[in-house]
Amino acid sequence: MERFSYIRDVPYKLKLMIGMGPQEKIVSLKIDAHAHLNRKKLMGRWYYFDDSPELDVPLAYPEEIITTEIVEKIVKPLMGKRLRKPKIDYIRKRARKIRRKVQARLGAQAKNRLEKLISEDHCWEALFSIHPILEHRLRRLLKYKTMDIKEANSEILIDPLRENICQTIQSFGHLANLTFLVGAITEKTRGKILQFNSDRDSIAHELLKREILPEKLQKLCAAGLELMDSLQKSFADLVPKPEFIVMKKFYIEKIPMRLSE
């Protein structure tokens, strides 16, 4: 069984108001969330919802898991100490690193990298990277389309025999045709995929005889990027989307702080 979920490395901004009692006992903890997180009550339970525009499905963090992580990673290490601000360079570097991770997990990094290669006139590298990406997405579509889907909680029940059959299909053309036959892609998309595969093979053979015009390479690369988007959309249409996803973890990375007694 596979369940579709998200791992979200985003620099959420949280303002903490901590009330300390005798013997450094925490008597109150108030979280004031900014940027992305909104506190909401649902069926008698409080959640912090991340409904950022780049997410297809809002993420819901139970309040207690956030509170526990804050106490363990921030409050307890600072008991009896005065906190000074961390170096701003660290914060900026960490934010850039997180943005790159977010792009990768949202499926944007591959396309961004390919677009960069094309803009820098490295069309050959882009072209021969697009083909395996299309194959991977076709295989994934075929695999999930032939499994049993539980729409209530966005779970897909994996049949090992069917999965193995999907993995053993070697021909790119057969893979595209089968994905069409099970209804995972349209006939129009199938035709474009087969044409892209044919054009790519022709260009590869022509390369041995003559120089290929840059315009021809760029046009085929653009067609490949369009097909990548089309297959990603087909996958999004295939997988049932829940109203929101309840997250099981909220992770705070230890940030180097300058402390003084």
GROMACS .gro file of C-alpha atoms in nm, residues 108-254:
model
  147
  108ALA     CA    1   0.998   2.165  -1.004
  109GLN     CA    2   1.371   2.108  -0.984
  110ALA     CA    3   1.394   1.875  -1.286
  111LYS     CA    4   1.213   2.117  -1.514
  112ASN     CA    5   1.404   2.418  -1.381
  113ARG     CA    6   1.733   2.240  -1.446
  114LEU     CA    7   1.630   2.146  -1.799
  115GLU     CA    8   1.517   2.500  -1.879
  116LYS     CA    9   1.853   2.628  -1.755
  117LEU     CA   10   2.039   2.385  -1.981
  118ILE     CA   11   1.831   2.492  -2.281
  119SER     CA   12   1.883   2.863  -2.209
  120GLU     CA   13   2.259   2.799  -2.196
  121ASP     CA   14   2.248   2.619  -2.536
  122HIS     CA   15   2.311   2.275  -2.383
  123CYS     CA   16   2.017   2.129  -2.575
  124TRP     CA   17   2.175   1.788  -2.625
  125GLU     CA   18   2.207   1.734  -2.250
  126ALA     CA   19   1.848   1.853  -2.199
  127LEU     CA   20   1.707   1.639  -2.478
  128PHE     CA   21   1.863   1.317  -2.358
  129SER     CA   22   1.753   1.391  -2.000
  130ILE     CA   23   1.390   1.453  -2.097
  131HIS     CA   24   1.346   1.107  -2.249
  132PRO     CA   25   1.410   0.905  -1.926
  133ILE     CA   26   1.193   1.149  -1.729
  134LEU     CA   27   0.903   1.087  -1.969
  135GLU     CA   28   0.961   0.713  -1.942
  136HIS     CA   29   0.958   0.729  -1.562
  137ARG     CA   30   0.633   0.928  -1.557
  138LEU     CA   31   0.466   0.695  -1.806
  139ARG     CA   32   0.565   0.393  -1.600
  140ARG     CA   33   0.437   0.558  -1.282
  141LEU     CA   34   0.106   0.645  -1.448
  142LEU     CA   35   0.062   0.291  -1.578
  143LYS     CA   36   0.148   0.143  -1.240
  144TYR     CA   37  -0.098   0.351  -1.039
  145LYS     CA   38  -0.376   0.339  -1.296
  146THR     CA   39  -0.381  -0.040  -1.279
  147MET     CA   40  -0.396  -0.052  -0.899
  148ASP     CA   41  -0.694  -0.022  -0.663
  149ILE     CA   42  -0.739   0.332  -0.534
  150LYS     CA   43  -0.906   0.417  -0.203
  151GLU     CA   44  -1.033   0.766  -0.266
  152ALA     CA   45  -1.137   0.833   0.093
  153ASN     CA   46  -0.779   0.862   0.219
  154SER     CA   47  -0.580   0.883  -0.106
  155GLU     CA   48  -0.424   0.539  -0.070
  156ILE     CA   49  -0.326   0.310  -0.355
  157LEU     CA   50  -0.320  -0.065  -0.291
  158ILE     CA   51  -0.015  -0.204  -0.468
  159ASP     CA   52  -0.042  -0.547  -0.631
  160PRO     CA   53   0.318  -0.684  -0.651
  161LEU     CA   54   0.247  -0.889  -0.965
  162ARG     CA   55   0.105  -0.592  -1.157
  163GLU     CA   56   0.386  -0.370  -1.030
  164ASN     CA   57   0.647  -0.619  -1.155
  165ILE     CA   58   0.481  -0.634  -1.498
  166CYS     CA   59   0.488  -0.254  -1.523
  167GLN     CA   60   0.858  -0.252  -1.434
  168THR     CA   61   0.950  -0.513  -1.696
  169ILE     CA   62   0.808  -0.326  -1.997
  170GLN     CA   63   1.120  -0.229  -2.192
  171SER     CA   64   0.989  -0.062  -2.509
  172PHE     CA   65   0.916   0.309  -2.478
  173GLY     CA   66   0.649   0.277  -2.747
  174HIS     CA   67   0.479  -0.014  -2.572
  175LEU     CA   68   0.482   0.179  -2.247
  176ALA     CA   69   0.310   0.479  -2.410
  177ASN     CA   70   0.052   0.257  -2.582
  178LEU     CA   71  -0.032   0.064  -2.266
  179THR     CA   72  -0.064   0.384  -2.062
  180PHE     CA   73  -0.313   0.505  -2.323
  181LEU     CA   74  -0.504   0.174  -2.328
  182VAL     CA   75  -0.566   0.184  -1.951
  183GLY     CA   76  -0.696   0.540  -1.982
  184ALA     CA   77  -0.412   0.720  -1.802
  185ILE     CA   78  -0.333   0.951  -2.097
  186THR     CA   79  -0.532   1.077  -2.394
  187GLU     CA   80  -0.483   0.967  -2.754
  188LYS     CA   81  -0.348   1.312  -2.836
  189THR     CA   82  -0.083   1.286  -2.564
  190ARG     CA   83   0.008   0.935  -2.678
  191GLY     CA   84   0.060   1.062  -3.032
  192LYS     CA   85   0.282   1.347  -2.912
  193ILE     CA   86   0.489   1.112  -2.697
  194LEU     CA   87   0.545   0.867  -2.983
  195GLN     CA   88   0.632   1.154  -3.218
  196PHE     CA   89   0.881   1.294  -2.964
  197ASN     CA   90   1.043   0.951  -2.933
  198SER     CA   91   1.066   0.917  -3.311
  199ASP     CA   92   1.211   1.268  -3.358
  200ARG     CA   93   1.465   1.207  -3.082
  201ASP     CA   94   1.582   0.884  -3.245
  202SER     CA   95   1.605   1.052  -3.586
  203ILE     CA   96   1.815   1.337  -3.449
  204ALA     CA   97   2.045   1.090  -3.273
  205HIS     CA   98   2.107   0.909  -3.607
  206GLU     CA   99   2.149   1.236  -3.799
  207LEU     CA  100   2.416   1.343  -3.553
  208LEU     CA  101   2.647   1.079  -3.698
  209LYS     CA  102   2.618   1.229  -4.048
  210ARG     CA  103   2.566   1.604  -4.020
  211GLU     CA  104   2.540   1.896  -3.783
  212ILE     CA  105   2.196   1.951  -3.631
  213LEU     CA  106   2.049   2.301  -3.644
  214PRO     CA  107   2.011   2.453  -3.295
  215GLU     CA  108   1.655   2.559  -3.377
  216LYS     CA  109   1.557   2.197  -3.437
  217LEU     CA  110   1.701   2.090  -3.103
  218GLN     CA  111   1.531   2.374  -2.917
  219LYS     CA  112   1.195   2.294  -3.075
  220LEU     CA  113   1.218   1.928  -2.975
  221CYS     CA  114   1.327   2.020  -2.622
  222ALA     CA  115   1.027   2.253  -2.590
  223ALA     CA  116   0.799   1.968  -2.700
  224GLY     CA  117   0.957   1.743  -2.438
  225LEU     CA  118   0.902   1.997  -2.158
  226GLU     CA  119   0.539   2.031  -2.264
  227LEU     CA  120   0.497   1.653  -2.246
  228MET     CA  121   0.652   1.646  -1.899
  229ASP     CA  122   0.388   1.893  -1.781
  230SER     CA  123   0.113   1.696  -1.951
  231LEU     CA  124   0.210   1.370  -1.782
  232GLN     CA  125   0.240   1.541  -1.445
  233LYS     CA  126  -0.112   1.678  -1.489
  234SER     CA  127  -0.238   1.331  -1.583
  235PHE     CA  128  -0.091   1.197  -1.262
  236ALA     CA  129  -0.256   1.474  -1.058
  237ASP     CA  130  -0.591   1.388  -1.220
  238LEU     CA  131  -0.541   1.020  -1.143
  239VAL     CA  132  -0.464   1.045  -0.773
  240PRO     CA  133  -0.765   1.146  -0.562
  241LYS     CA  134  -0.692   1.460  -0.363
  242PRO     CA  135  -0.808   1.482  -0.002
  243GLU     CA  136  -0.930   1.810   0.148
  244PHE     CA  137  -0.610   1.823   0.353
  245ILE     CA  138  -0.329   1.597   0.472
  246VAL     CA  139  -0.266   1.552   0.845
  247MET     CA  140   0.108   1.562   0.906
  248LYS     CA  141   0.270   1.331   1.159
  249LYS     CA  142   0.587   1.532   1.215
  250PHE     CA  143   0.695   1.892   1.259
  251TYR     CA  144   1.072   1.914   1.261
  252ILE     CA  145   1.281   2.199   1.398
  253GLU     CA  146   1.646   2.187   1.305
  254LYS     CA  147   1.891   2.293   1.570
   0.00000   0.00000   0.00000
